[in-house]
mmCIF file of C-alpha atoms in Angstrom:
data_model
loop_
_atom_site.group_PDB
_atom_site.id
_atom_site.type_symbol
_atom_site.label_atom_id
_atom_site.label_comp_id
_atom_site.label_asym_id
_atom_site.label_seq_id
_atom_site.Cartn_x
_atom_site.Cartn_y
_atom_site.Cartn_z
ATOM 1 C CA UNK A 863 -24.291 -29.828 1.037
ATOM 2 C CA UNK A 864 -21.642 -28.238 3.041
ATOM 3 C CA UNK A 865 -18.203 -26.960 2.130
ATOM 4 C CA UNK A 866 -15.701 -28.578 4.581
ATOM 5 C CA UNK A 867 -12.015 -27.868 4.814
ATOM 6 C CA UNK A 868 -10.248 -30.946 6.243
ATOM 7 C CA UNK A 869 -6.852 -30.023 7.631
ATOM 8 C CA UNK A 870 -4.529 -32.936 8.135
ATOM 9 C CA UNK A 871 -1.106 -32.503 10.042
ATOM 10 C CA UNK A 872 2.082 -34.603 10.487
ATOM 11 C CA UNK A 873 1.318 -37.617 12.665
ATOM 12 C CA UNK A 874 0.790 -41.359 12.297
ATOM 13 C CA UNK A 875 -2.968 -40.841 12.790
ATOM 14 C CA UNK A 876 -3.136 -39.153 9.552
ATOM 15 C CA UNK A 877 -4.377 -42.436 7.963
ATOM 16 C CA UNK A 878 -7.662 -42.055 10.055
ATOM 17 C CA UNK A 879 -8.217 -38.710 8.357
ATOM 18 C CA UNK A 880 -8.798 -40.705 5.128
ATOM 19 C CA UNK A 881 -11.670 -42.679 6.765
ATOM 20 C CA UNK A 882 -13.061 -39.418 8.071
ATOM 21 C CA UNK A 883 -12.830 -37.883 4.534
ATOM 22 C CA UNK A 884 -14.866 -40.826 3.020
ATOM 23 C CA UNK A 885 -17.519 -40.204 5.860
ATOM 24 C CA UNK A 886 -17.808 -36.715 4.723
ATOM 25 C CA UNK A 887 -18.032 -37.325 0.890
ATOM 26 C CA UNK A 888 -20.291 -40.146 1.228
ATOM 27 C CA UNK A 889 -22.676 -37.874 3.105
ATOM 28 C CA UNK A 890 -22.579 -35.484 0.015
ATOM 29 C CA UNK A 891 -20.312 -32.702 1.326
ATOM 30 C CA UNK A 892 -17.726 -30.848 -0.567
ATOM 31 C CA UNK A 893 -14.460 -31.433 0.987
ATOM 32 C CA UNK A 894 -11.024 -29.734 0.330
ATOM 33 C CA UNK A 895 -8.073 -31.360 2.168
ATOM 34 C CA UNK A 896 -5.425 -29.096 3.164
ATOM 35 C CA UNK A 897 -2.460 -31.315 4.407
ATOM 36 C CA UNK A 898 0.744 -29.905 6.058
ATOM 37 C CA UNK A 899 4.075 -30.925 4.167
ATOM 38 C CA UNK A 900 4.705 -33.185 7.338
ATOM 39 C CA UNK A 901 1.146 -34.815 6.843
ATOM 40 C CA UNK A 902 2.206 -35.773 3.150
ATOM 41 C CA UNK A 903 5.016 -37.791 4.600
ATOM 42 C CA UNK A 904 2.338 -40.249 6.031
ATOM 43 C CA UNK A 905 -0.379 -40.195 3.414
ATOM 44 C CA UNK A 906 0.413 -38.875 -0.098
ATOM 45 C CA UNK A 907 -1.593 -36.088 -2.017
ATOM 46 C CA UNK A 908 -2.951 -38.609 -4.686
ATOM 47 C CA UNK A 909 -4.843 -40.278 -1.943
ATOM 48 C CA UNK A 910 -6.440 -36.997 -0.736
ATOM 49 C CA UNK A 911 -7.348 -36.033 -4.194
ATOM 50 C CA UNK A 912 -8.790 -39.271 -5.211
ATOM 51 C CA UNK A 913 -11.089 -39.537 -2.060
ATOM 52 C CA UNK A 914 -12.083 -35.778 -2.216
ATOM 53 C CA UNK A 915 -12.334 -35.243 -6.017
ATOM 54 C CA UNK A 916 -10.450 -31.838 -5.309
ATOM 55 C CA UNK A 917 -7.099 -30.802 -5.810
ATOM 56 C CA UNK A 918 -4.629 -30.674 -2.934
ATOM 57 C CA UNK A 919 -2.142 -27.996 -2.228
ATOM 58 C CA UNK A 920 -0.010 -27.065 0.947
ATOM 59 C CA UNK A 921 1.422 -23.749 0.252
ATOM 60 C CA UNK A 922 0.114 -20.119 -0.258
ATOM 61 C CA UNK A 923 2.079 -19.696 -3.452
ATOM 62 C CA UNK A 924 0.119 -22.436 -5.355
ATOM 63 C CA UNK A 925 -2.823 -21.532 -7.591
ATOM 64 C CA UNK A 926 -2.241 -17.897 -6.641
ATOM 65 C CA UNK A 927 -5.008 -16.481 -8.887
ATOM 66 C CA UNK A 928 -7.712 -18.019 -6.533
ATOM 67 C CA UNK A 929 -6.022 -16.580 -3.505
ATOM 68 C CA UNK A 930 -6.529 -19.977 -1.610
ATOM 69 C CA UNK A 931 -5.018 -18.737 1.739
ATOM 70 C CA UNK A 932 -8.034 -16.426 1.887
ATOM 71 C CA UNK A 933 -10.808 -18.092 -0.090
ATOM 72 C CA UNK A 934 -10.819 -21.405 1.527
ATOM 73 C CA UNK A 935 -11.487 -19.966 4.985
ATOM 74 C CA UNK A 936 -14.005 -17.577 3.764
ATOM 75 C CA UNK A 937 -16.101 -19.945 1.863
ATOM 76 C CA UNK A 938 -16.047 -22.985 4.300
ATOM 77 C CA UNK A 939 -18.989 -23.946 6.464
ATOM 78 C CA UNK A 940 -16.790 -26.070 8.654
ATOM 79 C CA UNK A 941 -12.946 -26.481 9.227
ATOM 80 C CA UNK A 942 -11.735 -29.739 10.738
ATOM 81 C CA UNK A 943 -8.290 -30.443 11.682
ATOM 82 C CA UNK A 944 -7.656 -34.125 12.280
ATOM 83 C CA UNK A 945 -5.147 -35.149 13.520
ATOM 84 C CA UNK A 946 -3.981 -31.869 15.040
ATOM 85 C CA UNK A 947 -0.507 -32.177 16.410
ATOM 86 C CA UNK A 948 0.974 -30.254 19.257
ATOM 87 C CA UNK A 949 2.917 -28.155 16.742
ATOM 88 C CA UNK A 950 -0.330 -27.205 14.949
ATOM 89 C CA UNK A 951 -2.288 -26.351 18.162
ATOM 90 C CA UNK A 952 0.531 -23.990 19.110
ATOM 91 C CA UNK A 953 0.836 -22.318 15.771
ATOM 92 C CA UNK A 954 -3.104 -21.892 15.830
ATOM 93 C CA UNK A 955 -3.149 -20.552 19.288
ATOM 94 C CA UNK A 956 -0.474 -17.943 18.663
ATOM 95 C CA UNK A 957 -1.885 -16.852 15.184
ATOM 96 C CA UNK A 958 0.988 -17.966 12.891
ATOM 97 C CA UNK A 959 0.200 -18.254 9.197
ATOM 98 C CA UNK A 960 3.099 -19.983 7.691
ATOM 99 C CA UNK A 961 1.380 -22.466 5.496
ATOM 100 C CA UNK A 962 -1.972 -22.854 3.789
ATOM 101 C CA UNK A 963 -3.613 -24.564 6.739
ATOM 102 C CA UNK A 964 -2.780 -21.882 9.401
ATOM 103 C CA UNK A 965 -3.687 -19.218 6.963
ATOM 104 C CA UNK A 966 -7.163 -21.041 6.464
ATOM 105 C CA UNK A 967 -7.594 -21.115 10.235
ATOM 106 C CA UNK A 968 -7.038 -17.360 10.503
ATOM 107 C CA UNK A 969 -9.487 -16.548 7.678
ATOM 108 C CA UNK A 970 -12.211 -18.902 8.695
ATOM 109 C CA UNK A 971 -15.293 -17.387 10.230
ATOM 110 C CA UNK A 972 -17.085 -20.778 10.359
ATOM 111 C CA UNK A 973 -17.025 -23.365 13.283
ATOM 112 C CA UNK A 974 -13.569 -24.920 13.625
ATOM 113 C CA UNK A 975 -13.258 -28.442 15.130
ATOM 114 C CA UNK A 976 -9.661 -29.685 16.095
ATOM 115 C CA UNK A 977 -8.983 -33.273 17.024
ATOM 116 C CA UNK A 978 -5.472 -33.647 18.713
ATOM 117 C CA UNK A 979 -3.424 -36.671 18.553
ATOM 118 C CA UNK A 980 0.069 -36.849 20.076
ATOM 119 C CA UNK A 981 1.988 -38.713 22.899
ATOM 120 C CA UNK A 982 0.638 -38.436 26.389
ATOM 121 C CA UNK A 983 3.622 -36.313 27.502
ATOM 122 C CA UNK A 984 2.913 -33.681 24.900
ATOM 123 C CA UNK A 985 -0.845 -33.551 25.430
ATOM 124 C CA UNK A 986 -0.282 -33.148 29.259
ATOM 125 C CA UNK A 987 2.686 -30.544 28.828
ATOM 126 C CA UNK A 988 1.703 -27.281 30.223
ATOM 127 C CA UNK A 989 2.404 -25.419 26.907
ATOM 128 C CA UNK A 990 -0.118 -27.660 25.107
ATOM 129 C CA UNK A 991 -2.659 -27.380 27.970
ATOM 130 C CA UNK A 992 -2.377 -23.585 27.670
ATOM 131 C CA UNK A 993 -2.788 -23.621 23.882
ATOM 132 C CA UNK A 994 -5.810 -25.721 23.979
ATOM 133 C CA UNK A 995 -7.301 -23.352 26.677
ATOM 134 C CA UNK A 996 -6.578 -20.588 24.403
ATOM 135 C CA UNK A 997 -8.234 -22.018 21.366
ATOM 136 C CA UNK A 998 -11.335 -22.977 23.414
ATOM 137 C CA UNK A 999 -11.686 -19.489 24.716
ATOM 138 C CA UNK A 1000 -11.764 -18.268 21.102
ATOM 139 C CA UNK A 1001 -14.636 -20.606 20.343
ATOM 140 C CA UNK A 1002 -12.464 -23.513 18.600
ATOM 141 C CA UNK A 1003 -13.912 -26.853 19.535
ATOM 142 C CA UNK A 1004 -11.019 -28.853 20.623
ATOM 143 C CA UNK A 1005 -12.137 -32.509 21.018
ATOM 144 C CA UNK A 1006 -10.493 -34.506 24.060
ATOM 145 C CA UNK A 1007 -8.262 -37.337 22.675
ATOM 146 C CA UNK A 1008 -8.997 -40.967 23.543
ATOM 147 C CA UNK A 1009 -6.907 -42.860 25.820
ATOM 148 C CA UNK A 1010 -5.470 -46.146 24.422
ATOM 149 C CA UNK A 1011 -2.416 -47.538 22.250
ATOM 150 C CA UNK A 1012 -0.284 -44.965 20.708
ATOM 151 C CA UNK A 1013 2.596 -45.047 18.400
ATOM 152 C CA UNK A 1014 5.038 -47.862 19.505
ATOM 153 C CA UNK A 1015 4.318 -49.517 22.848
ATOM 154 C CA UNK A 1016 2.994 -46.370 24.660
ATOM 155 C CA UNK A 1017 -0.459 -46.294 25.947
ATOM 156 C CA UNK A 1018 -2.356 -43.383 27.478
ATOM 157 C CA UNK A 1019 -4.436 -40.229 26.727
ATOM 158 C CA UNK A 1020 -3.505 -38.750 23.255
ATOM 159 C CA UNK A 1021 -4.984 -41.185 20.776
ATOM 160 C CA UNK A 1022 -7.032 -39.685 17.930
ATOM 161 C CA UNK A 1023 -10.687 -40.597 18.463
ATOM 162 C CA UNK A 1024 -12.346 -42.989 15.787
ATOM 163 C CA UNK A 1025 -13.430 -41.189 12.465
ATOM 164 C CA UNK A 1026 -17.017 -42.229 13.180
ATOM 165 C CA UNK A 1027 -16.934 -40.141 16.567
ATOM 166 C CA UNK A 1028 -15.278 -37.197 15.063
ATOM 167 C CA UNK A 1029 -17.901 -37.247 12.318
ATOM 168 C CA UNK A 1030 -20.531 -37.254 14.758
ATOM 169 C CA UNK A 1031 -19.307 -34.141 16.545
ATOM 170 C CA UNK A 1032 -18.961 -32.431 13.187
ATOM 171 C CA UNK A 1033 -22.510 -33.230 12.110
ATOM 172 C CA UNK A 1034 -23.766 -31.603 15.410
ATOM 173 C CA UNK A 1035 -21.481 -28.498 14.643
ATOM 174 C CA UNK A 1036 -22.944 -28.315 11.147
ATOM 175 C CA UNK A 1037 -26.554 -27.942 12.438
ATOM 176 C CA UNK A 1038 -25.610 -24.417 13.200
ATOM 177 C CA UNK A 1039 -26.590 -24.288 16.866
ATOM 178 C CA UNK A 1040 -25.507 -21.257 18.824
ATOM 179 C CA UNK A 1041 -22.218 -21.528 20.614
ATOM 180 C CA UNK A 1042 -24.022 -20.161 23.733
ATOM 181 C CA UNK A 1043 -22.229 -22.611 26.079
ATOM 182 C CA UNK A 1044 -18.633 -21.499 25.051
ATOM 183 C CA UNK A 1045 -16.480 -21.255 28.138
ATOM 184 C CA UNK A 1046 -18.964 -23.249 30.339
ATOM 185 C CA UNK A 1047 -18.161 -26.465 31.979
ATOM 186 C CA UNK A 1048 -21.092 -28.990 32.107
ATOM 187 C CA UNK A 1049 -21.331 -32.330 33.767
ATOM 188 C CA UNK A 1050 -23.725 -34.896 32.297
ATOM 189 C CA UNK A 1051 -24.535 -38.329 33.653
ATOM 190 C CA UNK A 1052 -25.888 -41.060 31.575
ATOM 191 C CA UNK A 1053 -27.002 -44.755 31.675
ATOM 192 C CA UNK A 1054 -28.025 -47.002 34.561
ATOM 193 C CA UNK A 1055 -26.222 -48.109 37.696
ATOM 194 C CA UNK A 1056 -25.925 -51.692 38.689
ATOM 195 C CA UNK A 1057 -25.922 -53.109 42.298
ATOM 196 C CA UNK A 1058 -24.453 -56.590 42.632
ATOM 197 C CA UNK A 1059 -26.204 -59.500 44.470
ATOM 198 C CA UNK A 1060 -23.313 -61.966 43.711
ATOM 199 C CA UNK A 1061 -20.479 -62.104 41.009
ATOM 200 C CA UNK A 1062 -22.901 -62.530 38.247
ATOM 201 C CA UNK A 1063 -26.259 -61.057 39.181
ATOM 202 C CA UNK A 1064 -27.196 -57.364 39.841
ATOM 203 C CA UNK A 1065 -30.229 -54.951 40.439
ATOM 204 C CA UNK A 1066 -30.433 -52.487 37.625
ATOM 205 C CA UNK A 1067 -32.718 -50.785 35.173
ATOM 206 C CA UNK A 1068 -33.323 -50.365 31.587
ATOM 207 C CA UNK A 1069 -31.615 -47.061 30.851
ATOM 208 C CA UNK A 1070 -29.503 -47.278 27.698
ATOM 209 C CA UNK A 1071 -27.914 -43.767 28.163
ATOM 210 C CA UNK A 1072 -28.993 -42.563 24.763
ATOM 211 C CA UNK A 1073 -30.469 -39.262 26.183
ATOM 212 C CA UNK A 1074 -27.335 -38.531 28.274
ATOM 213 C CA UNK A 1075 -25.180 -39.158 25.364
ATOM 214 C CA UNK A 1076 -27.381 -36.950 23.258
ATOM 215 C CA UNK A 1077 -27.073 -34.144 25.926
ATOM 216 C CA UNK A 1078 -23.304 -34.470 25.952
ATOM 217 C CA UNK A 1079 -22.880 -34.249 22.097
ATOM 218 C CA UNK A 1080 -25.199 -31.257 22.032
ATOM 219 C CA UNK A 1081 -23.414 -29.434 24.816
ATOM 220 C CA UNK A 1082 -20.119 -29.994 22.813
ATOM 221 C CA UNK A 1083 -21.627 -28.664 19.753
ATOM 222 C CA UNK A 1084 -22.600 -25.611 21.506
ATOM 223 C CA UNK A 1085 -19.057 -24.907 22.864
ATOM 224 C CA UNK A 1086 -19.090 -26.473 26.283
ATOM 225 C CA UNK A 1087 -16.400 -28.271 28.011
ATOM 226 C CA UNK A 1088 -18.117 -31.709 28.936
ATOM 227 C CA UNK A 1089 -17.604 -34.226 31.496
ATOM 228 C CA UNK A 1090 -19.709 -37.256 31.003
ATOM 229 C CA UNK A 1091 -20.063 -39.627 33.762
ATOM 230 C CA UNK A 1092 -21.097 -42.915 32.007
ATOM 231 C CA UNK A 1093 -22.830 -45.724 33.952
ATOM 232 C CA UNK A 1094 -23.032 -48.901 31.943
ATOM 233 C CA UNK A 1095 -24.170 -47.151 28.758
ATOM 234 C CA UNK A 1096 -24.984 -49.197 25.677
ATOM 235 C CA UNK A 1097 -24.137 -46.469 23.045
ATOM 236 C CA UNK A 1098 -20.780 -45.041 22.058
ATOM 237 C CA UNK A 1099 -19.660 -41.943 24.033
ATOM 238 C CA UNK A 1100 -18.962 -38.877 22.118
ATOM 239 C CA UNK A 1101 -15.451 -37.638 21.077
ATOM 240 C CA UNK A 1102 -14.668 -34.610 22.857
ATOM 241 C CA UNK A 1103 -15.998 -35.226 26.288
ATOM 242 C CA UNK A 1104 -14.030 -36.147 29.369
ATOM 243 C CA UNK A 1105 -15.544 -39.422 30.167
ATOM 244 C CA UNK A 1106 -15.564 -40.865 33.669
ATOM 245 C CA UNK A 1107 -16.868 -44.794 33.665
ATOM 246 C CA UNK A 1108 -18.735 -45.962 36.702
ATOM 247 C CA UNK A 1109 -20.685 -49.037 37.630
ATOM 248 C CA UNK A 1110 -22.608 -48.598 40.918
ATOM 249 C CA UNK A 1111 -24.694 -45.881 42.472
ATOM 250 C CA UNK A 1112 -21.909 -45.105 44.889
ATOM 251 C CA UNK A 1113 -19.307 -44.638 42.333
ATOM 252 C CA UNK A 1114 -21.810 -42.416 40.378
ATOM 253 C CA UNK A 1115 -22.325 -40.329 43.439
ATOM 254 C CA UNK A 1116 -18.624 -39.803 44.140
ATOM 255 C CA UNK A 1117 -17.984 -38.816 40.453
ATOM 256 C CA UNK A 1118 -20.861 -36.387 40.153
ATOM 257 C CA UNK A 1119 -19.999 -34.618 43.340
ATOM 258 C CA UNK A 1120 -16.311 -34.269 42.380
ATOM 259 C CA UNK A 1121 -17.082 -33.184 38.741
ATOM 260 C CA UNK A 1122 -19.864 -30.674 40.106
ATOM 261 C CA UNK A 1123 -17.366 -28.612 42.082
ATOM 262 C CA UNK A 1124 -16.119 -26.938 38.912
ATOM 263 C CA UNK A 1125 -19.273 -27.023 36.841
ATOM 264 C CA UNK A 1126 -21.528 -24.292 35.563
ATOM 265 C CA UNK A 1127 -24.334 -26.847 34.967
ATOM 266 C CA UNK A 1128 -25.057 -30.338 35.975
ATOM 267 C CA UNK A 1129 -27.636 -32.523 34.200
ATOM 268 C CA UNK A 1130 -28.461 -35.681 36.034
ATOM 269 C CA UNK A 1131 -29.706 -37.839 33.098
ATOM 270 C CA UNK A 1132 -28.563 -41.326 34.549
ATOM 271 C CA UNK A 1133 -30.818 -43.516 36.269
ATOM 272 C CA UNK A 1134 -29.339 -44.800 39.615
ATOM 273 C CA UNK A 1135 -30.704 -47.719 41.450
ATOM 274 C CA UNK A 1136 -32.891 -46.632 44.137
ATOM 275 C CA UNK A 1137 -31.986 -49.762 46.247
ATOM 276 C CA UNK A 1138 -28.904 -52.064 46.708
ATOM 277 C CA UNK A 1139 -28.409 -55.411 48.574
ATOM 278 C CA UNK A 1140 -27.320 -55.042 52.170
ATOM 279 C CA UNK A 1141 -24.943 -57.912 51.635
ATOM 280 C CA UNK A 1142 -22.805 -59.311 48.575
ATOM 281 C CA UNK A 1143 -22.633 -63.003 48.232
ATOM 282 C CA UNK A 1144 -18.946 -63.769 47.332
ATOM 283 C CA UNK A 1145 -20.092 -66.951 45.383
ATOM 284 C CA UNK A 1146 -22.963 -67.368 42.897
ATOM 285 C CA UNK A 1147 -26.290 -67.807 44.739
ATOM 286 C CA UNK A 1148 -27.505 -71.257 43.990
ATOM 287 C CA UNK A 1149 -30.984 -72.556 43.586
ATOM 288 C CA UNK A 1150 -32.199 -74.436 46.637
ATOM 289 C CA UNK A 1151 -33.416 -78.120 46.416
ATOM 290 C CA UNK A 1152 -36.699 -77.292 48.114
ATOM 291 C CA UNK A 1153 -37.368 -74.542 45.551
ATOM 292 C CA UNK A 1154 -37.628 -71.935 47.988
ATOM 293 C CA UNK A 1155 -36.257 -68.699 46.583
ATOM 294 C CA UNK A 1156 -33.639 -66.766 48.600
ATOM 295 C CA UNK A 1157 -34.728 -63.547 50.658
ATOM 296 C CA UNK A 1158 -32.656 -60.400 49.446
ATOM 297 C CA UNK A 1159 -32.654 -57.546 51.950
ATOM 298 C CA UNK A 1160 -32.437 -54.187 50.435
ATOM 299 C CA UNK A 1161 -31.276 -50.850 51.540
ATOM 300 C CA UNK A 1162 -31.804 -47.310 50.097
ATOM 301 C CA UNK A 1163 -29.119 -45.833 47.917
ATOM 302 C CA UNK A 1164 -28.153 -42.167 48.503
ATOM 303 C CA UNK A 1165 -30.232 -39.610 46.635
ATOM 304 C CA UNK A 1166 -27.630 -37.986 44.434
ATOM 305 C CA UNK A 1167 -29.662 -35.216 42.993
ATOM 306 C CA UNK A 1168 -30.552 -33.899 46.523
ATOM 307 C CA UNK A 1169 -26.954 -34.039 47.342
ATOM 308 C CA UNK A 1170 -25.898 -32.175 44.303
ATOM 309 C CA UNK A 1171 -28.337 -29.362 45.215
ATOM 310 C CA UNK A 1172 -27.556 -29.316 48.995
ATOM 311 C CA UNK A 1173 -23.764 -29.180 48.327
ATOM 312 C CA UNK A 1174 -23.559 -26.393 45.630
ATOM 313 C CA UNK A 1175 -22.451 -22.787 46.414
ATOM 314 C CA UNK A 1176 -25.374 -20.394 45.866
ATOM 315 C CA UNK A 1177 -27.138 -21.022 42.581
ATOM 316 C CA UNK A 1178 -24.071 -22.359 40.796
ATOM 317 C CA UNK A 1179 -24.134 -24.869 39.237
ATOM 318 C CA UNK A 1180 -27.561 -24.911 37.415
ATOM 319 C CA UNK A 1181 -28.851 -28.325 38.271
ATOM 320 C CA UNK A 1182 -31.256 -30.350 35.950
ATOM 321 C CA UNK A 1183 -32.996 -33.539 37.240
ATOM 322 C CA UNK A 1184 -34.959 -36.338 35.373
ATOM 323 C CA UNK A 1185 -38.098 -37.921 36.295
ATOM 324 C CA UNK A 1186 -38.931 -41.142 34.668
ATOM 325 C CA UNK A 1187 -42.516 -41.442 35.864
ATOM 326 C CA UNK A 1188 -45.717 -43.412 35.270
ATOM 327 C CA UNK A 1189 -49.262 -42.458 36.281
ATOM 328 C CA UNK A 1190 -51.261 -44.517 38.908
ATOM 329 C CA UNK A 1191 -54.262 -44.132 41.126
ATOM 330 C CA UNK A 1192 -52.501 -41.520 43.334
ATOM 331 C CA UNK A 1193 -51.801 -39.149 40.417
ATOM 332 C CA UNK A 1194 -50.682 -38.325 36.855
ATOM 333 C CA UNK A 1195 -47.139 -38.404 35.544
ATOM 334 C CA UNK A 1196 -46.966 -34.577 36.086
ATOM 335 C CA UNK A 1197 -48.600 -34.780 39.535
ATOM 336 C CA UNK A 1198 -45.619 -37.146 40.548
ATOM 337 C CA UNK A 1199 -42.989 -35.115 38.827
ATOM 338 C CA UNK A 1200 -44.204 -31.899 40.571
ATOM 339 C CA UNK A 1201 -43.942 -33.566 43.920
ATOM 340 C CA UNK A 1202 -40.545 -34.884 43.082
ATOM 341 C CA UNK A 1203 -39.301 -31.327 42.110
ATOM 342 C CA UNK A 1204 -40.403 -30.103 45.325
ATOM 343 C CA UNK A 1205 -38.578 -32.652 47.230
ATOM 344 C CA UNK A 1206 -35.301 -32.450 45.183
ATOM 345 C CA UNK A 1207 -34.981 -28.670 44.966
ATOM 346 C CA UNK A 1208 -33.338 -28.730 41.383
ATOM 347 C CA UNK A 1209 -33.665 -25.779 38.933
ATOM 348 C CA UNK A 1210 -35.102 -27.865 36.208
ATOM 349 C CA UNK A 1211 -36.849 -31.240 36.126
ATOM 350 C CA UNK A 1212 -37.183 -33.203 32.598
ATOM 351 C CA UNK A 1213 -40.199 -35.404 32.948
ATOM 352 C CA UNK A 1214 -40.501 -38.682 30.769
ATOM 353 C CA UNK A 1215 -43.590 -40.705 30.583
ATOM 354 C CA UNK A 1216 -42.011 -44.271 30.751
ATOM 355 C CA UNK A 1217 -44.929 -46.370 30.308
ATOM 356 C CA UNK A 1218 -45.536 -48.615 27.146
ATOM 357 C CA UNK A 1219 -42.050 -48.765 25.767
ATOM 358 C CA UNK A 1220 -41.996 -45.016 25.169
ATOM 359 C CA UNK A 1221 -38.514 -44.041 26.248
ATOM 360 C CA UNK A 1222 -36.093 -46.789 27.318
ATOM 361 C CA UNK A 1223 -33.659 -47.466 24.335
ATOM 362 C CA UNK A 1224 -35.744 -45.590 21.942
ATOM 363 C CA UNK A 1225 -34.121 -43.092 19.395
ATOM 364 C CA UNK A 1226 -36.778 -40.430 20.202
ATOM 365 C CA UNK A 1227 -38.415 -38.990 23.218
ATOM 366 C CA UNK A 1228 -41.234 -36.666 24.490
ATOM 367 C CA UNK A 1229 -40.816 -34.594 27.579
ATOM 368 C CA UNK A 1230 -41.990 -31.824 29.662
ATOM 369 C CA UNK A 1231 -39.517 -29.515 31.315
ATOM 370 C CA UNK A 1232 -40.599 -28.184 34.639
ATOM 371 C CA UNK A 1233 -38.906 -25.121 36.191
ATOM 372 C CA UNK A 1234 -38.300 -24.180 39.794
ATOM 373 C CA UNK A 1235 -40.722 -21.226 39.358
ATOM 374 C CA UNK A 1236 -43.617 -23.531 38.415
ATOM 375 C CA UNK A 1237 -43.696 -23.141 34.747
ATOM 376 C CA UNK A 1238 -44.101 -26.106 32.377
ATOM 377 C CA UNK A 1239 -42.689 -26.472 28.917
ATOM 378 C CA UNK A 1240 -43.741 -29.550 26.910
ATOM 379 C CA UNK A 1241 -41.421 -30.778 24.173
ATOM 380 C CA UNK A 1242 -43.192 -32.799 21.377
ATOM 381 C CA UNK A 1243 -41.816 -36.080 20.372
ATOM 382 C CA UNK A 1244 -38.534 -35.661 18.548
ATOM 383 C CA UNK A 1245 -34.994 -37.300 18.122
ATOM 384 C CA UNK A 1246 -33.221 -37.266 21.307
ATOM 385 C CA UNK A 1247 -30.611 -34.963 19.944
ATOM 386 C CA UNK A 1248 -33.486 -32.386 19.569
ATOM 387 C CA UNK A 1249 -34.685 -33.059 23.056
ATOM 388 C CA UNK A 1250 -31.214 -32.286 24.360
ATOM 389 C CA UNK A 1251 -31.043 -29.016 22.788
ATOM 390 C CA UNK A 1252 -34.524 -28.081 24.125
ATOM 391 C CA UNK A 1253 -33.034 -28.800 27.506
ATOM 392 C CA UNK A 1254 -29.765 -26.793 26.913
ATOM 393 C CA UNK A 1255 -32.068 -23.860 25.775
ATOM 394 C CA UNK A 1256 -33.679 -23.865 29.036
ATOM 395 C CA UNK A 1257 -30.317 -24.161 30.862
ATOM 396 C CA UNK A 1258 -28.691 -21.424 28.957
ATOM 397 C CA UNK A 1259 -31.383 -18.932 30.253
ATOM 398 C CA UNK A 1260 -30.066 -19.562 33.775
ATOM 399 C CA UNK A 1261 -26.228 -20.027 33.397
ATOM 400 C CA UNK A 1262 -24.715 -16.727 34.584
#
């Protein structure tokens, strides 16, 4: 059981914090809710006390013998602020301590997660941008807000992520992983691309995106700023990542090359389609009366991993490729992977044996990590979240 402080600040999204609280308590954690005075205008203290089973206070002069303005932060395993308003981000960034929540943030020596929620104009204001950058430099995990319907008729970035997504990030943080990617920008691709034959049919592959999503979640927990390029993923994307949605290999290529320009590490976990049709049929291709199937001419797609290696400056960013292989008469899985690494020129290559339903769509995986220097590091079958951390362990050794 972990001791969690849930800070709630004054925004309409405060009602979502009640759902987040329920997720924490149902998992057996001991949660103390610390709302601001403004937060109580949206959700009252009786709700927080009923759901947490703990008393609620907002000021430093309540229950003075317990010295709560110091004790809460000192004894917490995790402090989460959701929603975090622009005002709270500013006060935290400047070290103000004018209520119990900001005092707790100053005394906490545990991981701190902040989930902002505000109107788009406030989120994009240079002052908020600077405050978020300051907090991240200090090791605070500031989750990127979702884009969607806000208060009133407004729509845009600034929406509080769903409680389940925030909870998933917090679970990663509670695992106690090192914050060894703090200050680093990493780019991860996930999923499989689609190349359309006609308006309803496409060439694709079976990649679900699970491993790429796990890599993004693990990097967030280790303190990185994460750009996730998601190609038709079938699982939820993590709260906190900047998400770029793509469909085709061409779109994936453009997004990866652009994001890699400012990256310290790039992990190419997506499965791009190797080929695409030469031509696209504007109408659905019909079956022929004579039963003869149409002939489809294919052309090769660009090799994104090779382009990433060729266009980088020096040894930055560190580049990780994936090889989904099966053995055949010409060689084993590792034989094919070593040859692929020699062709691609990446720093690390994560090798999957994808035969016999071993990888696609499965919750676990078993890989071998090859290095440019020729070493091999097998990772035994484990949850894809654990595989992700093993990959980041190898990346951290190379990030300058």
